[in-house]
XYZ file of C-alpha atoms in Angstrom:
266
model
C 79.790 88.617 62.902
C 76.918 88.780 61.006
C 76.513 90.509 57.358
C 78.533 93.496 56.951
C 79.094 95.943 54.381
C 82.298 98.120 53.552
C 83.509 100.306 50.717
C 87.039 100.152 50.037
C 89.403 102.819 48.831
C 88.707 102.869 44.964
C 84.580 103.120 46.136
C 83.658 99.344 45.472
C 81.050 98.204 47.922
C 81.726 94.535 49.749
C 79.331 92.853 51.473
C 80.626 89.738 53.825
C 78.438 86.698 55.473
C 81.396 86.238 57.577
C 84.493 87.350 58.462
C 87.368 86.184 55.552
C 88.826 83.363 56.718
C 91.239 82.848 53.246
C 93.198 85.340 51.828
C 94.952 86.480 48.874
C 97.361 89.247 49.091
C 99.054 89.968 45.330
C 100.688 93.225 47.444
C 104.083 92.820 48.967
C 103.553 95.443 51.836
C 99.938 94.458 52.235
C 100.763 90.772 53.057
C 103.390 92.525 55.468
C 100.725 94.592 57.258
C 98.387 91.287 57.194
C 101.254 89.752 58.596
C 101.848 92.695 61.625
C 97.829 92.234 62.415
C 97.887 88.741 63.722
C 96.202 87.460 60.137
C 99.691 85.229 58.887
C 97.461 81.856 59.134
C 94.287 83.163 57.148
C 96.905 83.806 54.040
C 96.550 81.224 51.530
C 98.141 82.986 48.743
C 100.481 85.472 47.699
C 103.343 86.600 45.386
C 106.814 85.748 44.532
C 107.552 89.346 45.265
C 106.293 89.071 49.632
C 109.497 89.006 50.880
C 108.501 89.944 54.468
C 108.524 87.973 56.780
C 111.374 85.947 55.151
C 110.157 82.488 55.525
C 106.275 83.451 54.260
C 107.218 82.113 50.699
C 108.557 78.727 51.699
C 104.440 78.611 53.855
C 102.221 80.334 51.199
C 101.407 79.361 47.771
C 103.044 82.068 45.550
C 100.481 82.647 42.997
C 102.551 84.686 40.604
C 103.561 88.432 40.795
C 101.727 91.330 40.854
C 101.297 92.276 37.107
C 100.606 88.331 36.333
C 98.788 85.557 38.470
C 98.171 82.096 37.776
C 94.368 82.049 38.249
C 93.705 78.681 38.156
C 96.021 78.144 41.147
C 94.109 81.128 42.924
C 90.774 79.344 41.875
C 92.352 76.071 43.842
C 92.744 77.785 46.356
C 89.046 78.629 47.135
C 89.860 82.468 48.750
C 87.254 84.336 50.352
C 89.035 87.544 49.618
C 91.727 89.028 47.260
C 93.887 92.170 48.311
C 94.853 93.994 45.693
C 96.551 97.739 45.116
C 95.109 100.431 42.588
C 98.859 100.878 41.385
C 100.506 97.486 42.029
C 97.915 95.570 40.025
C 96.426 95.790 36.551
C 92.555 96.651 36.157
C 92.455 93.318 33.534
C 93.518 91.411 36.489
C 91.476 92.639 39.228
C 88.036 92.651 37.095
C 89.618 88.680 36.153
C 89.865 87.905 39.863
C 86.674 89.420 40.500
C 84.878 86.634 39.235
C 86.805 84.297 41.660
C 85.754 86.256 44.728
C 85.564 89.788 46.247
C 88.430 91.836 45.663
C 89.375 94.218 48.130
C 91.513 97.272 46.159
C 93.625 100.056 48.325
C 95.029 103.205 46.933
C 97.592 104.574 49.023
C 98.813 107.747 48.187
C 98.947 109.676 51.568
C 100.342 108.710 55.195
C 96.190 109.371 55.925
C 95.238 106.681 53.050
C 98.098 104.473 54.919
C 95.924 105.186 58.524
C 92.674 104.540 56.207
C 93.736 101.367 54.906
C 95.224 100.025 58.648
C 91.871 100.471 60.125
C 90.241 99.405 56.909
C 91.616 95.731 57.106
C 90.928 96.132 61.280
C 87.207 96.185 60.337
C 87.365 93.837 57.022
C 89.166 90.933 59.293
C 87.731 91.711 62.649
C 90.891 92.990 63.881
C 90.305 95.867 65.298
C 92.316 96.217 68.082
C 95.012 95.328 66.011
C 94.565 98.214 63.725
C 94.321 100.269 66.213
C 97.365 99.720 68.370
C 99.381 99.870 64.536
C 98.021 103.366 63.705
C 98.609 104.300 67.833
C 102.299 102.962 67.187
C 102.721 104.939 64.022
C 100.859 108.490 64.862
C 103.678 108.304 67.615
C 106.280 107.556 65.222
C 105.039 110.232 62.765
C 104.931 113.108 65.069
C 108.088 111.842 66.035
C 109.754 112.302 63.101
C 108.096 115.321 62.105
C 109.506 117.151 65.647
C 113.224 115.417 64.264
C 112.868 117.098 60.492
C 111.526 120.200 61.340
C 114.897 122.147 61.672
C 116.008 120.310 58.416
C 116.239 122.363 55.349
C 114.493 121.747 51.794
C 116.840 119.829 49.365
C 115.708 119.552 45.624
C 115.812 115.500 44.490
C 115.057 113.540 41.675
C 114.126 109.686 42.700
C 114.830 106.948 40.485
C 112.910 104.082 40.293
C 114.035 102.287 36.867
C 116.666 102.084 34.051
C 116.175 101.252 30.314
C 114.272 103.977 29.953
C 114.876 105.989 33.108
C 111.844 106.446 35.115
C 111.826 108.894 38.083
C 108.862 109.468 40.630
C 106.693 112.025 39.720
C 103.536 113.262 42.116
C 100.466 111.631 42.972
C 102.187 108.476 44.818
C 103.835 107.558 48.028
C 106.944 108.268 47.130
C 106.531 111.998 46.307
C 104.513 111.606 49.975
C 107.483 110.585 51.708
C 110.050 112.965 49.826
C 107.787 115.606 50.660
C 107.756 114.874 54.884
C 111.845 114.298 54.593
C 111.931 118.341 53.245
C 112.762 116.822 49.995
C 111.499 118.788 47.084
C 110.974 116.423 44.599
C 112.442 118.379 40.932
C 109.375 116.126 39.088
C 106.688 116.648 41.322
C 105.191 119.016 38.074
C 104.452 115.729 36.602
C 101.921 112.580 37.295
C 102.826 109.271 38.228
C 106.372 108.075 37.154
C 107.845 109.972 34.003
C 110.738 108.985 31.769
C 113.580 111.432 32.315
C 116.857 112.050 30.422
C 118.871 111.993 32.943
C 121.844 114.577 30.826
C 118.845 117.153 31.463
C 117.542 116.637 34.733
C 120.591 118.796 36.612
C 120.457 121.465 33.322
C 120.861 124.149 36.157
C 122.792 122.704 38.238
C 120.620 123.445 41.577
C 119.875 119.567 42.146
C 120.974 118.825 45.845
C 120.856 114.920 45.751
C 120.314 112.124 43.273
C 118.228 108.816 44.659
C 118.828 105.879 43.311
C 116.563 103.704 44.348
C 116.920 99.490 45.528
C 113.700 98.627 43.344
C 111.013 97.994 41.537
C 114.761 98.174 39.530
C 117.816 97.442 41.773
C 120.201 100.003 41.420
C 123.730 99.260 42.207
C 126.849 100.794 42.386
C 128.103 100.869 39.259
C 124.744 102.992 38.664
C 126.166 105.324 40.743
C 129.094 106.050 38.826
C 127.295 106.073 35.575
C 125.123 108.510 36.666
C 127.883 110.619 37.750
C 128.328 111.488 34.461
C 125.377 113.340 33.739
C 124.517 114.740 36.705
C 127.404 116.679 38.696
C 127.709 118.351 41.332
C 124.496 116.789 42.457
C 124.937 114.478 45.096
C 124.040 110.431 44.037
C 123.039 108.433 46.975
C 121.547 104.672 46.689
C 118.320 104.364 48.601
C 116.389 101.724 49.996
C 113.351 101.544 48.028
C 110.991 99.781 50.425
C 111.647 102.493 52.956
C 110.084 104.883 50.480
C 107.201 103.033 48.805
C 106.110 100.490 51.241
C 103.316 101.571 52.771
C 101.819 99.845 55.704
C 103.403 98.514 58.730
C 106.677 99.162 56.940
C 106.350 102.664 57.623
C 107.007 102.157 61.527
C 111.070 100.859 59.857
C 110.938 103.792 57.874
C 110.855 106.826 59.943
C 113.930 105.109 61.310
C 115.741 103.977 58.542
C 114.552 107.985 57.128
C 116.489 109.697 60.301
C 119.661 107.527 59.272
C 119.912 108.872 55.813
C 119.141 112.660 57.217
C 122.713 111.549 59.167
C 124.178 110.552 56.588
C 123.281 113.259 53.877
């Protein structure tokens, strides 16, 4: 290919002299995706946190997480591009890694930013069939799902993503996204981003349907469960799988899936 120019999602303009051949992916779903479109042997680099596949981490150089990188390491490394996440990584370490080489910056907040960013990478890496047949695969699965939840009726929720302080998900992300297309009515969707809650106050009026307790970023367990009991009755306190609702990506082909499940079992 010869020079080509594209914008990514948070407007920066890239222009390439070739095709990337050495990649950085400090995103945990993104590596996935990079992963699901043929790219596995043009990652060089990626974090502690890319769990999927399972045996990428004992392959890759893990480079740190996705809050702190080593960027000496990523320097050694000689990338021709970084992928990075609007939300998942700090602006002090993307304009850090900027001097190192392009950075390429999604910002998924809609199922249509997760289509955007599919056939983003198709044209970034020269994959475009790839992209393609992954957003085919998952406008199937989507309209799918959408025919399976249509006769489902609207539950209020409150989805928690951390302890010590509480932290739920508030709007403006790809949680509230996918709460929203399960006919979940998300009780904190009045405020931005991820709010702390008390969680004595949240079921005040007693009209909360379900409680979600979410596998990370913090790892409820359990013994969550029953603490949260407490505050919170009647309201219903299920442990959810927390990649299922914030992975965005290829991931979201498991999801719809793994989202008809929990319908079954609610």
């Amino acid at each position: 290919m010869e020079n080509y120019t594209l914008i990514d999602s948070i407007g920066t303009q890239h222009t390439f002299h070739k095709v990337p051949q050495r990649i950085i992916s400090l995103v945990p779903s993104q590596t996935e995706l990079l992963v699901d479109l043929g790219l596995e042997s043009k990652i060089v680099g990626i974090t502690k946190f890319c769990i999927h596949p399972k045996d990428l981490r004992s392959k890759k150089a893990i480079v740190g997480g996705t809050k702190k990188v080593d960027c000496d390491k990523i320097k050694a490394l000689v990338p021709d591009v970084i992928i990075c996440n609007k939300e998942e990584n700090t602006l002090e370490m993307v304009e850090t890694l900027r001097t190192i080489c392009p950075v390429w910056v999604t910002d998924i907040v809609t199922v249509e930013d997760n289509f955007k960013m599919i056939s983003d990478f198709g044209n970034l890496f020269d994959c475009v069939a790839e992209a393609e047949n992954w957003n085919r695969k998952l406008t199937l699965a989507l309209s799918d799902f959408k025919s399976f939840i249509q006769t489902k009726p609207v539950k209020k929720v409150a989805y928690f993503i951390w302890k010590k302080p509480y932290m739920v998900s508030g709007s403006a992300n790809f949680i509230n996204e996918l709460l929203e297309l399960n006919h979940f009515e998300n009780v904190f969707a009045n405020q931005q981003r991820y709010p702390e809650v008390e969680p004595e106050k949240i079921n005040a009026n007693g009209d909360l349907d379900f409680i979600f307790l979410s596998s990370e970023p913090y790892p409820f367990k359990e013994k969550d469960v029953l603490e949260m009991h407490i505050f919170t009755q009647p309201a219903k306190i299920v442990l959810v799988d927390g990649e299922m609702f914030s992975w965005y990506g290829s991931r979201l082909l498991k999801a719809f899936d793994y989202f008809k499940e929990l319908h079954q079992k609610l």
